[in-house]
XYZ file of C-alpha atoms in Angstrom:
538
model
C -0.233 0.201 0.003
C 2.956 2.409 0.641
C 4.060 2.644 -3.062
C 0.308 2.851 -4.018
C 0.385 6.418 -1.700
C 4.251 6.976 -3.113
C 2.177 6.854 -6.998
C -0.683 8.691 -5.956
C 1.803 11.258 -4.323
C 3.602 11.532 -7.805
C 1.704 11.273 -10.683
C -0.337 14.190 -10.625
C 3.166 16.344 -9.995
C 4.662 14.255 -13.086
C 1.630 14.488 -14.779
C 1.845 18.530 -14.611
C 5.451 18.645 -15.919
C 4.294 16.761 -18.950
C 1.025 18.544 -19.266
C 2.733 21.848 -18.390
C 5.315 21.002 -21.641
C 2.469 20.605 -23.744
C 1.333 24.314 -22.907
C 3.720 25.036 -25.380
C 1.831 24.362 -27.847
C -1.542 25.048 -29.006
C -2.465 22.872 -30.893
C -1.766 19.996 -27.805
C -4.593 22.105 -25.633
C -7.085 19.749 -25.991
C -4.625 16.398 -25.954
C -3.075 18.219 -22.519
C -6.634 18.479 -21.149
C -7.362 14.642 -21.782
C -4.542 13.981 -20.501
C -4.796 15.815 -17.300
C -8.681 14.726 -16.856
C -7.279 10.650 -17.312
C -4.378 11.194 -14.880
C -6.602 12.271 -12.271
C -9.330 9.552 -13.257
C -6.483 7.440 -12.361
C -5.479 8.832 -8.934
C -9.689 8.633 -7.663
C -8.816 4.776 -8.883
C -5.410 4.774 -6.708
C -7.643 6.240 -3.264
C -10.385 3.647 -3.728
C -7.275 1.076 -3.630
C -5.865 2.439 -0.656
C -9.511 2.852 0.679
C -10.507 -1.144 0.266
C -6.738 -2.039 2.301
C -7.546 0.818 4.916
C -7.851 -1.074 8.554
C -9.660 -0.247 11.314
C -10.470 -2.872 13.159
C -9.045 -2.796 17.439
C -5.228 -2.667 17.617
C -4.419 -1.318 13.658
C -1.746 1.390 13.850
C -2.465 5.195 13.890
C -0.810 5.226 10.155
C -0.834 2.828 7.931
C 0.429 2.693 4.150
C 3.983 3.867 5.486
C 7.018 4.792 3.689
C 9.650 6.600 4.483
C 13.518 7.381 2.510
C 16.581 9.665 4.009
C 16.122 12.912 2.946
C 18.246 15.606 4.386
C 20.419 13.474 7.252
C 22.080 16.535 8.051
C 18.884 18.135 9.546
C 17.689 14.899 10.962
C 14.743 15.041 8.120
C 13.696 12.195 5.621
C 10.671 11.702 3.124
C 8.181 10.007 5.213
C 4.200 9.626 4.513
C 1.840 7.745 5.805
C -2.294 7.964 6.173
C -4.782 8.022 9.426
C -8.037 7.834 8.999
C -8.641 11.955 8.828
C -5.729 12.135 5.628
C -7.179 9.162 3.991
C -10.565 10.983 4.144
C -9.297 14.559 3.402
C -6.868 12.735 -0.013
C -10.568 10.826 -1.390
C -11.967 14.307 -1.152
C -9.766 15.985 -3.116
C -9.543 12.657 -5.800
C -12.934 13.215 -6.386
C -13.217 17.081 -6.901
C -9.995 17.199 -9.257
C -11.821 15.327 -12.207
C -14.895 16.820 -11.385
C -13.598 20.750 -12.038
C -11.417 19.528 -14.446
C -14.517 18.497 -16.455
C -16.290 21.632 -15.655
C -13.280 23.747 -16.455
C -13.493 21.813 -20.024
C -15.233 24.611 -21.748
C -14.434 27.621 -19.618
C -13.644 30.725 -20.963
C -9.807 31.714 -19.725
C -8.258 34.901 -20.102
C -5.972 36.256 -23.165
C -3.048 33.662 -23.656
C -4.186 31.264 -20.940
C -4.702 27.781 -22.362
C -6.263 25.044 -20.860
C -3.364 22.875 -20.628
C -1.980 25.364 -17.938
C -4.880 25.877 -16.038
C -4.511 21.331 -16.136
C -0.839 21.906 -15.054
C -1.619 23.838 -12.096
C -4.372 21.992 -10.736
C -2.272 18.739 -10.954
C 0.183 20.113 -9.310
C -2.250 21.605 -6.651
C -2.863 18.094 -5.783
C 0.366 16.442 -6.064
C 1.497 18.882 -2.876
C -2.315 18.333 -1.029
C -0.970 14.630 -1.147
C 1.707 15.307 0.354
C 0.683 17.878 2.971
C -2.214 14.999 4.291
C -0.134 12.853 3.735
C 3.231 13.591 5.766
C 4.383 12.320 8.936
C 7.506 14.471 9.045
C 7.148 17.696 10.382
C 9.937 19.896 8.357
C 8.005 17.755 5.271
C 4.897 19.374 6.083
C 6.402 22.710 6.176
C 7.891 22.803 3.394
C 4.401 21.232 0.998
C 2.084 23.840 2.785
C 4.132 26.311 1.725
C 4.709 24.801 -1.858
C 1.213 23.978 -2.084
C 0.770 28.334 -2.238
C 2.778 27.826 -5.599
C 0.057 26.757 -8.531
C -3.075 28.649 -6.060
C -1.250 31.596 -6.565
C -1.108 31.069 -9.989
C -4.609 29.901 -10.660
C -6.037 33.144 -9.119
C -2.675 35.182 -10.422
C -3.525 34.091 -14.237
C -7.504 33.030 -14.489
C -9.716 34.285 -11.889
C -11.396 37.733 -12.227
C -10.544 41.692 -12.721
C -9.000 42.077 -9.443
C -7.127 38.500 -10.215
C -4.091 40.050 -9.182
C -4.517 41.982 -5.730
C -6.466 38.286 -4.819
C -3.452 36.027 -5.599
C -0.342 38.227 -3.618
C -3.330 39.098 -0.812
C -3.751 35.176 -0.240
C -0.084 34.456 -0.557
C 1.146 36.448 1.467
C -0.836 35.302 4.492
C -0.331 32.408 4.209
C 3.470 32.745 3.452
C 3.513 34.513 6.616
C 1.351 32.079 8.770
C 4.236 29.595 7.351
C 6.851 31.658 8.382
C 5.556 31.492 11.780
C 4.744 28.311 11.990
C 8.550 27.899 10.607
C 9.426 29.062 14.135
C 7.522 26.410 16.177
C 9.037 23.893 14.079
C 12.433 24.473 14.867
C 11.331 24.753 17.975
C 10.402 21.620 18.397
C 13.669 20.325 16.582
C 15.840 22.143 19.426
C 13.478 20.358 22.129
C 13.624 17.134 20.815
C 17.497 17.733 20.544
C 17.299 18.429 24.289
C 15.581 15.890 25.459
C 16.070 12.868 23.056
C 19.711 13.386 22.295
C 18.831 14.109 19.093
C 17.317 16.906 16.914
C 14.182 15.241 14.424
C 11.199 16.199 13.306
C 9.707 12.492 13.036
C 6.047 13.250 14.194
C 5.762 9.883 16.417
C 9.025 11.054 17.894
C 8.232 14.495 18.935
C 4.456 14.005 19.679
C 5.624 11.641 22.991
C 8.356 14.115 23.363
C 6.369 17.759 23.418
C 3.612 16.008 25.042
C 5.838 16.235 28.145
C 6.665 19.899 28.170
C 6.108 22.438 30.106
C 3.333 25.097 29.854
C 5.166 27.898 29.161
C 6.818 25.977 26.405
C 4.045 24.422 24.756
C 1.728 27.678 24.543
C 4.131 29.811 22.359
C 5.079 26.412 20.061
C 1.386 25.931 19.710
C 0.334 29.232 18.658
C 3.216 29.089 15.560
C 1.285 26.304 14.587
C -2.459 27.648 15.350
C -1.437 31.319 13.187
C -0.485 28.978 10.048
C -3.703 26.859 10.384
C -6.034 29.916 11.637
C -5.096 31.599 8.660
C -5.306 28.951 6.139
C -8.936 27.705 7.615
C -9.606 30.689 7.883
C -10.839 31.352 11.612
C -12.241 34.853 12.444
C -10.191 37.189 12.261
C -7.578 35.893 9.799
C -10.022 35.178 7.324
C -9.696 38.301 5.520
C -7.872 36.795 2.601
C -10.522 34.131 1.770
C -13.784 36.084 0.344
C -11.511 38.451 -1.856
C -9.142 34.638 -3.095
C -12.872 32.833 -3.634
C -14.848 36.222 -5.438
C -11.281 36.500 -7.812
C -10.727 32.141 -7.840
C -12.202 30.914 -11.107
C -14.491 28.686 -10.521
C -12.604 25.060 -11.070
C -9.938 27.211 -8.598
C -12.357 28.674 -6.529
C -13.526 25.008 -5.163
C -10.512 23.392 -5.182
C -9.691 26.468 -2.258
C -12.750 26.918 -0.712
C -13.309 23.063 -0.889
C -10.847 21.649 -0.208
C -7.478 23.988 0.241
C -8.580 25.546 3.283
C -9.116 22.219 5.083
C -5.563 22.263 5.268
C -5.863 24.372 8.757
C -8.462 22.295 10.700
C -6.765 19.049 9.653
C -3.759 20.902 10.864
C -5.514 21.332 13.868
C -5.915 17.251 14.498
C -2.871 16.155 13.892
C -0.512 18.660 15.118
C -2.016 21.620 18.163
C -3.984 18.535 19.715
C -1.733 16.188 19.776
C 1.091 17.370 20.065
C 0.561 20.230 22.461
C -2.084 18.369 24.460
C -1.755 20.771 27.834
C -1.836 24.489 25.997
C -4.904 22.876 23.713
C -6.576 22.638 26.952
C -5.316 26.148 28.706
C -6.535 27.688 25.276
C -9.693 25.841 24.541
C -11.868 28.815 25.964
C -10.243 31.318 23.389
C -10.255 29.042 20.450
C -13.850 28.442 21.175
C -14.745 32.100 21.656
C -13.331 32.461 18.230
C -15.131 29.757 16.498
C -18.497 31.306 17.724
C -17.717 34.975 16.842
C -16.846 32.985 13.004
C -20.207 31.122 12.813
C -22.302 34.181 13.781
C -19.967 36.407 11.475
C -19.567 34.747 8.805
C -23.257 33.735 8.312
C -24.300 37.766 9.323
C -21.906 38.785 6.166
C -22.733 36.480 3.716
C -26.612 37.331 4.071
C -25.253 41.010 3.281
C -23.450 40.226 0.441
C -24.611 40.823 -3.772
C -21.738 38.933 -4.784
C -22.679 35.062 -5.014
C -18.732 33.935 -5.035
C -18.280 36.283 -2.178
C -21.525 34.384 -0.716
C -20.235 30.661 -0.485
C -16.775 32.326 0.732
C -18.559 33.597 4.151
C -20.676 30.866 4.435
C -17.649 28.837 4.292
C -16.095 31.301 7.245
C -19.323 30.404 9.208
C -19.101 26.900 8.955
C -15.116 26.392 9.675
C -16.116 28.070 13.147
C -18.251 25.191 13.115
C -15.605 22.876 12.569
C -13.465 24.737 15.445
C -16.101 24.366 17.767
C -15.981 20.158 17.145
C -12.305 20.058 17.750
C -12.067 22.551 20.835
C -14.636 20.799 22.602
C -12.757 17.561 23.133
C -14.843 14.978 22.475
C -14.880 11.998 20.445
C -18.284 12.547 19.004
C -17.128 16.662 18.411
C -14.350 16.322 16.955
C -15.660 12.707 14.634
C -17.861 15.417 13.795
C -15.773 17.997 12.752
C -13.258 15.583 10.934
C -16.383 14.617 8.921
C -17.678 17.999 8.810
C -14.567 18.281 6.945
C -15.451 16.521 3.650
C -19.288 17.234 3.984
C -18.549 21.329 3.580
C -16.010 19.853 0.933
C -18.610 18.450 -1.304
C -21.274 20.939 -0.294
C -19.584 24.014 -1.006
C -17.795 22.411 -4.488
C -21.586 22.448 -5.217
C -22.856 25.324 -4.853
C -19.491 27.081 -5.747
C -20.120 24.729 -9.442
C -23.824 25.778 -9.555
C -22.557 29.327 -9.189
C -19.938 29.199 -11.980
C -23.119 27.639 -13.943
C -25.196 31.139 -13.795
C -21.768 33.016 -14.235
C -21.405 31.015 -17.355
C -25.037 32.394 -18.480
C -25.325 35.458 -17.022
C -22.065 37.019 -17.409
C -21.842 38.191 -13.735
C -21.992 37.287 -10.237
C -24.166 40.269 -8.878
C -27.344 38.474 -7.507
C -28.877 41.885 -8.530
C -28.663 41.005 -12.221
C -30.673 37.773 -11.724
C -34.182 36.923 -11.029
C -36.903 34.562 -11.650
C -34.013 31.605 -12.862
C -36.013 28.750 -11.777
C -38.729 29.965 -14.342
C -36.423 29.104 -17.436
C -33.641 26.925 -15.926
C -35.964 24.759 -13.786
C -33.282 21.776 -13.545
C -30.037 24.736 -12.489
C -33.088 25.941 -9.955
C -33.098 22.504 -8.625
C -29.420 22.022 -9.035
C -28.851 25.368 -6.483
C -31.807 24.125 -4.254
C -30.026 20.728 -3.286
C -26.539 22.283 -2.867
C -28.162 25.156 -0.629
C -30.457 22.832 1.461
C -26.803 20.579 1.994
C -25.263 23.898 2.642
C -28.304 24.463 5.689
C -27.227 20.857 7.054
C -31.379 19.762 5.982
C -31.986 16.036 7.720
C -31.648 13.862 5.203
C -28.248 15.322 3.048
C -24.763 14.852 4.095
C -24.100 17.737 6.514
C -26.770 17.097 9.071
C -24.831 14.615 10.423
C -21.918 16.063 10.944
C -23.469 19.412 12.461
C -25.327 16.760 14.560
C -22.021 15.277 16.173
C -20.351 18.507 16.653
C -23.734 19.856 18.684
C -24.120 16.350 20.395
C -20.618 16.591 21.679
C -19.868 19.866 21.875
C -23.110 20.192 24.406
C -22.395 18.167 27.964
C -19.241 20.051 27.644
C -19.609 23.520 26.544
C -22.989 24.677 26.030
C -22.483 28.285 25.641
C -20.905 27.553 22.796
C -22.824 25.775 21.599
C -26.404 27.349 22.323
C -24.037 30.531 20.299
C -22.969 28.126 17.342
C -27.045 26.817 16.894
C -28.236 30.606 16.261
C -25.645 30.108 13.286
C -27.508 27.544 12.180
C -31.270 29.548 11.827
C -28.842 32.032 10.682
C -27.545 29.514 7.351
C -31.408 28.887 6.857
C -32.110 32.936 6.411
C -29.618 33.502 4.590
C -29.509 30.753 2.018
C -33.415 30.726 1.393
C -33.180 34.525 0.904
C -30.870 33.960 -1.778
C -32.591 31.161 -3.362
C -35.226 33.615 -3.412
C -33.961 36.399 -4.995
C -32.370 34.212 -7.089
C -34.062 31.366 -8.527
C -37.850 32.540 -7.984
C -40.322 35.747 -8.738
C -40.192 37.272 -11.952
C -37.546 37.262 -14.485
C -35.372 40.212 -14.157
C -32.257 41.499 -15.378
C -29.830 41.697 -18.165
C -27.901 38.717 -16.736
C -31.516 36.325 -17.044
C -31.525 37.396 -20.671
C -28.084 36.815 -21.647
C -27.153 40.334 -22.834
C -24.334 40.965 -20.162
C -23.706 43.197 -17.307
C -24.933 46.549 -17.105
C -27.519 46.487 -19.816
C -31.478 46.861 -18.893
C -31.062 45.432 -15.096
C -34.032 47.187 -13.827
C -36.237 45.681 -16.540
C -39.122 42.940 -14.939
C -40.733 40.801 -17.254
C -43.591 38.846 -16.966
C -43.814 36.552 -20.338
C -46.469 34.252 -20.942
C -45.152 30.591 -20.848
C -46.776 30.733 -24.827
C -45.501 33.739 -25.637
C -42.621 33.689 -28.566
C -40.840 35.977 -26.681
C -40.655 34.179 -23.604
C -39.793 30.658 -25.709
C -36.496 32.836 -26.911
C -35.473 34.074 -23.670
C -34.883 30.083 -22.175
C -33.281 29.379 -25.073
C -30.813 32.794 -24.854
C -30.646 31.756 -21.783
C -30.612 28.202 -21.320
C -30.765 25.197 -18.840
C -28.278 23.106 -17.943
C -26.347 20.565 -20.505
C -26.150 16.910 -20.243
C -22.260 17.572 -19.513
C -23.231 20.104 -16.636
C -25.805 17.930 -14.995
C -23.414 15.293 -15.639
C -20.558 17.383 -13.482
C -22.973 17.814 -11.050
C -24.301 14.654 -10.897
C -21.449 12.874 -8.769
C -21.977 15.434 -5.784
C -25.816 15.331 -5.704
C -24.913 11.684 -4.928
C -22.618 11.799 -2.321
C -24.729 14.375 -0.675
C -27.774 12.031 -0.747
C -24.948 8.741 0.087
C -23.575 9.933 3.093
C -26.914 11.843 4.391
C -28.803 8.275 5.024
C -24.916 6.410 4.879
C -21.912 8.172 6.851
C -20.408 5.636 8.498
C -17.695 4.113 6.068
C -16.457 7.496 6.266
C -17.417 7.807 10.092
C -15.670 3.849 10.520
C -12.600 5.239 8.778
C -12.199 8.728 10.901
C -12.850 6.617 14.005
C -8.945 5.270 15.145
C -7.637 8.739 14.386
C -10.052 10.448 16.510
C -9.610 7.885 19.260
C -5.872 8.247 19.063
C -6.236 12.049 18.874
C -8.394 12.056 22.202
C -5.900 9.821 23.921
C -3.459 12.167 23.428
C -5.011 15.444 24.187
C -5.177 13.579 27.576
C -9.414 14.463 27.951
C -11.610 11.764 28.424
C -15.436 12.337 26.860
C -17.984 13.830 28.975
C -20.255 11.544 31.131
C -24.019 12.195 31.051
C -26.245 11.943 34.659
C -26.696 8.416 33.921
C -22.857 7.036 33.026
C -22.573 6.670 30.323
C -19.812 8.671 27.956
C -20.712 10.270 25.047
């Protein structure tokens, strides 16, 4: 299985190099896109193989499919990879989303001078680096890959994004790079501490976990904060979030799906993999502050989402609210809440991916992300409206959709230990229902409104309100000009719809994979599950 993991890491990186070389010739653009899509499908097959071989029974090791090779002996660092359940689910989410977004981007109109092959190469590069980020079991290797993943996303935003793409790309890069530098100080601090306590400096995660957990609180807290700064920016938690609305609004739709659906999960993954196990005493000491930031994010993100008129910014602010909810589950320190947060990371990626893709399909037709340019879309594109509704209901965690069990587990696990924070977070759930249904009503229902619906582009006849009869030739012409989903677009969205429904009713297989890592994290943090009055642990 270790060989499969290595191939899964190297395949998209090698593919990116080949596709990037093909980008120099316009006549090879289509072939390059075919190759990129084929490689992403092969990566999905490899993930299925890893999933099938992953063991979840009692006594199984924390990390599986491990491999380790000497890298920089002078620094005591190795090229070491391994999978626990949380890493495997994140890599599986990545493997599902990449072929979907490459398929979606196949017919996207690109900025002048840009090629589909170049876009595909950057997407494959992002995939390969992210596999390494989630699978790294050497802390220095993780840091290197954590910083490296900024490069392809910077170019995806800066070369293929919207009108303010350069500003958004630089802001994204500077925020994340600064957070990485702060984390580097803590990485070096761990190495120095391991040299003092173990007699030899190391970056091995397992060795550092046993050593760092014994450090005094006065040492754990600054080391904890170094990692936390990088992950809070990446997540993003309020007040470290300000890069995300700009990056999400300016990123190309396919790049935004990876940014909002997966790249920001590196932050919450980092909390679970590094902050809690390496610095348990600091985690417990700082939990009230972190929970406060989490619930502020839930409420603040919800309120800001409710007042957006740009649909891409709207999706970005909903993500900020959801990440506050994920952080609540992580720092509430119960098995159910942490399992719920880990599952929420997967489900949020699916829901946000579908919502962002549907927004992209609207923009593809209307030429604008402004909600004020739309109205009554459901009357002329009912299938598109239905897909928007499914994505919205999943985002607000309607029972029967994938997100519901995640939020339920977070609240069920958090309330016995942190009732006040849990109640405040519940208010955010109410806000989510209000803002999502309001956006659906504004864009999809009511009279046909605006230049976007009639297909003339932004700015023309934006105040026009039309109430055509279904039998009126002008109404039929309007339908033809705007257009409902094509078969190809339905095919792009169908896997996400299936995942929303399947995981809504059958989350067990994913929770089973997550459970060993969740149990190990709880043991490393050293906090027992809260006990109900009848003596049963939650």
